[in-house]
Amino acid sequence: MPFDPTVCGEVPSSHNTFLTALLCVGTFLSYLPQHLKILNRRSSDGISPYFILLGTIGAGSNITNIVLLQFIALQCCTVQTLGVCVASLLGIVQVCIQGGMFYITFVLYMTFFPEQSKYVAAEETEETDSEARPLLGRMQRATLEWQTALWVTAAVATHAVVCILMSALLVMAVGPYAGPTRTWASLLGLFSLCLTCMQFFPQIVKTWRAGAVGALSIPMMLMQTPGGFLFAYSIAIRPGVNWSSWISTFVAATLQGVLLAICLVFDAREKRALSVDDRSAGDSQLSPAADA
């Protein structure tokens, strides 16, 4: 079906435009504490590779979903004023910012993967020679977590290529508004929903077992948990979007709230333990003086 400029009459309300613009800025700022914490610690220890895998692939699927479902907004920009075009594209920009920031988290996770967690000493046997490497005169074998992280990288790259190629093929072959293209977009939305429903469980389990916050950023979650519900609402009320575009964001906000509660408990416990240690150290320094 060819592009029909007459369908471009519906313009987002000023309320929705302001809310979406605010959420775009908030989404960008909310990821900065996580990125800065990894950079400052120079370690991504404590973050689950499966959390990264599911989150990154889910973000890529969500971006492709909304771009295809709101493809009309891109074409309408050719017949709209700049201000109306920007307002119409804010929904796509909003999802792309969220997905892009999570992709940056993935890059930081791989870049600052703890060196001590990459390799362990391996016995020099015929079974381990193929997976081991010599280091400082000893044989080193990749840990399971590092192997998983490498597999995550391959999976993320493969998913991105499939999404781009399949979407481009459908748009060029049958058009952006044809049934197969819309079905593909909805399937990606459902796929993103499934991944989002599972995304936080590996991280919740890892954090619970570790009993520590690690490289996770509590300020990020404090901003994103309430923001996630607003995010879902702002997407849901945009024209031309169905429930598959916003439901994954709603589920993510709910599960992130659970992870946030766990992290707050562990953070408070760590601070109490440090306070007790500091008092004990102070008492031990005062004891010799009192004895004298």
XYZ file of C-alpha atoms in Angstrom:
292
model
C 0.000 0.000 0.000
C 1.526 3.370 -1.038
C 2.002 6.203 1.422
C -1.131 8.331 1.872
C -0.377 11.852 3.259
C -4.007 12.282 4.335
C -3.442 9.870 7.249
C -0.962 12.318 8.813
C -3.641 14.554 10.244
C -3.477 13.117 13.784
C -0.913 15.013 15.862
C 0.106 14.069 19.449
C -1.400 16.333 22.076
C 0.787 18.936 23.772
C 0.359 17.055 27.063
C 1.574 13.801 25.549
C 4.427 15.567 23.742
C 5.637 17.230 26.942
C 5.384 13.979 28.915
C 7.259 12.016 26.256
C 10.007 14.650 25.984
C 10.385 14.660 29.760
C 10.646 10.871 29.793
C 13.256 10.927 27.027
C 15.468 13.160 29.164
C 14.698 11.167 32.308
C 15.453 7.840 30.634
C 18.817 9.127 29.445
C 19.729 10.529 32.862
C 18.517 7.431 34.733
C 21.087 5.175 33.069
C 24.027 7.470 33.826
C 24.429 6.349 37.490
C 24.755 2.731 36.317
C 27.300 3.600 33.648
C 29.271 5.811 36.030
C 29.295 3.166 38.763
C 30.775 0.570 36.408
C 33.321 3.115 35.156
C 34.298 4.208 38.681
C 34.584 0.651 39.970
C 36.178 -0.450 36.690
C 34.275 -3.666 37.239
C 30.878 -5.094 36.299
C 31.036 -7.669 39.072
C 27.617 -8.574 40.434
C 25.723 -8.122 37.156
C 24.246 -11.296 35.669
C 25.192 -12.104 32.051
C 21.679 -13.457 31.522
C 20.242 -10.131 32.714
C 22.407 -8.407 30.110
C 21.468 -10.915 27.405
C 17.714 -10.730 27.934
C 17.717 -6.961 28.432
C 19.771 -6.188 25.319
C 17.879 -8.524 23.000
C 14.581 -7.310 24.468
C 15.612 -3.701 23.860
C 16.551 -4.462 20.261
C 13.217 -6.195 19.667
C 11.330 -3.288 21.224
C 13.125 -0.737 19.036
C 12.326 -2.708 15.880
C 8.725 -3.167 17.009
C 7.934 0.513 17.472
C 9.852 1.646 14.375
C 7.775 -0.697 12.209
C 4.467 0.070 13.934
C 5.092 3.821 13.711
C 6.704 3.779 10.285
C 3.935 6.131 9.208
C 5.405 8.784 11.532
C 8.688 8.655 9.626
C 6.979 9.082 6.273
C 4.659 11.811 7.547
C 7.692 13.951 8.353
C 8.018 14.579 4.597
C 4.718 16.521 4.627
C 4.759 17.973 8.161
C 6.397 20.986 9.747
C 9.548 20.390 11.793
C 7.774 20.861 15.122
C 4.958 18.424 14.293
C 7.479 15.920 12.913
C 9.567 16.016 16.096
C 6.474 15.617 18.269
C 5.335 12.635 16.188
C 8.740 10.944 16.387
C 9.196 11.317 20.142
C 7.650 7.882 20.772
C 10.281 6.237 18.591
C 13.042 8.395 20.102
C 11.920 7.448 23.603
C 12.210 3.706 22.958
C 15.486 4.126 21.055
C 17.046 6.054 23.949
C 16.088 3.335 26.403
C 17.363 0.586 24.131
C 20.529 2.478 23.238
C 21.397 3.113 26.874
C 20.974 -0.566 27.670
C 23.257 -1.434 24.752
C 25.852 0.874 26.339
C 25.393 -1.023 29.611
C 26.092 -4.235 27.692
C 29.293 -2.756 26.218
C 30.456 -1.582 29.658
C 29.636 -4.974 31.158
C 31.893 -6.712 28.633
C 34.625 -4.055 28.732
C 34.932 -4.109 32.529
C 34.255 -7.784 33.110
C 36.373 -8.659 36.187
C 39.755 -10.000 35.087
C 39.925 -12.370 38.058
C 36.648 -13.932 36.942
C 37.749 -14.668 33.375
C 40.219 -17.506 33.906
C 41.033 -20.085 36.549
C 43.917 -22.509 36.860
C 43.379 -25.644 34.774
C 45.125 -28.981 35.037
C 47.205 -29.813 32.010
C 45.255 -32.772 30.713
C 44.289 -33.744 27.203
C 40.662 -32.854 27.957
C 41.412 -29.285 28.987
C 44.171 -28.388 26.523
C 41.702 -27.148 23.894
C 40.041 -24.739 26.335
C 43.101 -23.679 28.296
C 45.738 -21.056 27.601
C 49.249 -20.605 29.019
C 49.593 -17.658 31.396
C 52.620 -16.927 33.565
C 53.813 -20.505 33.135
C 50.471 -22.018 34.165
C 47.507 -23.248 32.184
C 44.439 -21.046 32.505
C 40.911 -22.070 31.587
C 38.023 -19.703 30.850
C 35.452 -19.650 33.631
C 31.869 -20.585 32.927
C 30.733 -17.011 33.525
C 33.269 -15.607 31.042
C 32.274 -18.218 28.462
C 28.649 -17.219 29.048
C 29.540 -13.541 28.574
C 31.223 -14.323 25.235
C 28.188 -16.326 24.173
C 25.991 -13.375 25.152
C 28.017 -11.108 22.845
C 27.543 -13.478 19.918
C 23.804 -13.799 20.616
C 23.296 -10.022 20.833
C 25.144 -9.439 17.550
C 23.199 -12.209 15.780
C 19.861 -10.878 17.025
C 20.653 -7.344 15.847
C 21.572 -8.578 12.366
C 18.411 -10.696 12.090
C 16.157 -7.813 13.198
C 17.712 -5.351 10.750
C 17.805 -7.687 7.748
C 14.342 -9.208 8.279
C 12.698 -5.823 8.832
C 14.402 -4.235 5.830
C 13.431 -7.192 3.640
C 9.767 -6.997 4.656
C 9.554 -3.211 4.232
C 11.092 -3.398 0.758
C 9.238 -6.533 -0.361
C 5.671 -6.026 0.908
C 5.696 -2.546 2.456
C 5.639 -1.228 6.032
C 1.845 -1.497 6.384
C 1.340 -4.979 4.953
C 0.111 -7.844 7.110
C 3.427 -9.753 7.234
C 5.315 -6.641 8.369
C 2.777 -5.822 11.070
C 2.785 -9.445 12.209
C 6.596 -9.427 12.398
C 6.478 -6.233 14.469
C 3.881 -7.676 16.846
C 5.889 -10.899 17.209
C 8.945 -8.843 18.150
C 6.832 -7.011 20.720
C 5.664 -10.301 22.201
C 9.240 -11.619 22.136
C 10.378 -8.494 23.975
C 7.601 -9.036 26.513
C 8.715 -12.624 27.162
C 12.350 -11.569 27.569
C 11.385 -8.708 29.872
C 9.328 -11.045 32.033
C 12.426 -13.228 32.436
C 15.079 -10.489 32.369
C 15.152 -9.574 36.036
C 14.871 -13.103 37.442
C 18.551 -14.037 36.782
C 19.665 -10.740 38.304
C 17.366 -11.134 41.292
C 18.731 -14.653 41.883
C 22.368 -13.565 41.445
C 21.982 -10.575 43.767
C 20.116 -12.649 46.353
C 22.779 -15.372 46.352
C 25.638 -12.876 46.488
C 23.964 -10.958 49.305
C 25.429 -7.750 47.919
C 24.512 -4.981 45.478
C 27.774 -5.234 43.532
C 27.963 -3.048 40.411
C 24.209 -2.470 40.302
C 23.200 1.171 40.738
C 20.466 1.879 43.282
C 20.002 5.520 42.112
C 19.342 4.195 38.602
C 16.625 1.862 39.851
C 15.116 4.571 42.073
C 14.631 6.685 38.958
C 13.676 3.936 36.539
C 11.102 2.056 38.606
C 8.524 4.881 38.823
C 9.670 6.204 35.456
C 8.985 2.834 33.870
C 5.277 3.066 34.636
C 5.127 6.578 33.158
C 7.121 5.319 30.185
C 4.597 2.559 29.508
C 1.690 4.986 29.850
C 3.185 7.512 27.442
C 3.738 4.820 24.804
C 0.274 3.337 25.269
C -1.530 6.610 24.565
C 0.339 7.333 21.325
C -1.638 6.870 18.083
C -0.999 3.729 16.049
C 0.545 1.734 18.919
C -0.960 -1.466 20.299
C -0.433 -3.124 23.672
C 2.567 -5.154 22.453
C 4.640 -1.948 22.407
C 4.099 -0.906 26.044
C 3.362 -4.064 28.034
C 7.017 -5.116 28.218
C 7.955 -1.753 29.760
C 5.201 -2.116 32.354
C 6.335 -5.621 33.335
C 9.973 -4.466 33.488
C 9.084 -1.646 35.888
C 7.275 -4.078 38.178
C 10.140 -6.583 38.305
C 12.727 -3.836 38.661
C 10.842 -2.717 41.748
C 11.400 -6.163 43.260
C 15.139 -5.988 42.489
C 15.293 -2.476 43.932
C 13.722 -3.632 47.203
C 16.304 -6.442 47.517
C 19.189 -4.066 46.787
C 17.949 -1.536 49.340
C 17.850 -4.238 52.020
C 21.365 -5.478 51.194
C 22.738 -1.929 50.964
C 21.334 -1.066 54.388
C 22.814 -4.260 55.798
C 26.233 -3.460 54.311
C 26.141 0.050 55.788
C 25.225 -1.301 59.232
C 28.076 -3.808 59.039
C 30.538 -1.046 58.102
C 29.260 1.107 60.962
C 29.772 -1.746 63.442
C 33.295 -2.362 62.089
C 34.147 1.327 62.406
C 32.944 1.414 66.024
C 34.882 -1.742 66.809
C 38.024 -0.255 65.287
C 37.537 2.929 67.299
C 37.061 0.982 70.540
C 40.194 -1.041 69.882
C 42.214 2.160 69.431
C 40.859 3.664 72.640
C 41.516 0.554 74.755
C 45.355 0.857 74.881
C 45.024 4.520 75.863
C 42.610 3.662 78.662
C 44.885 0.912 79.947
C 47.798 3.319 80.053
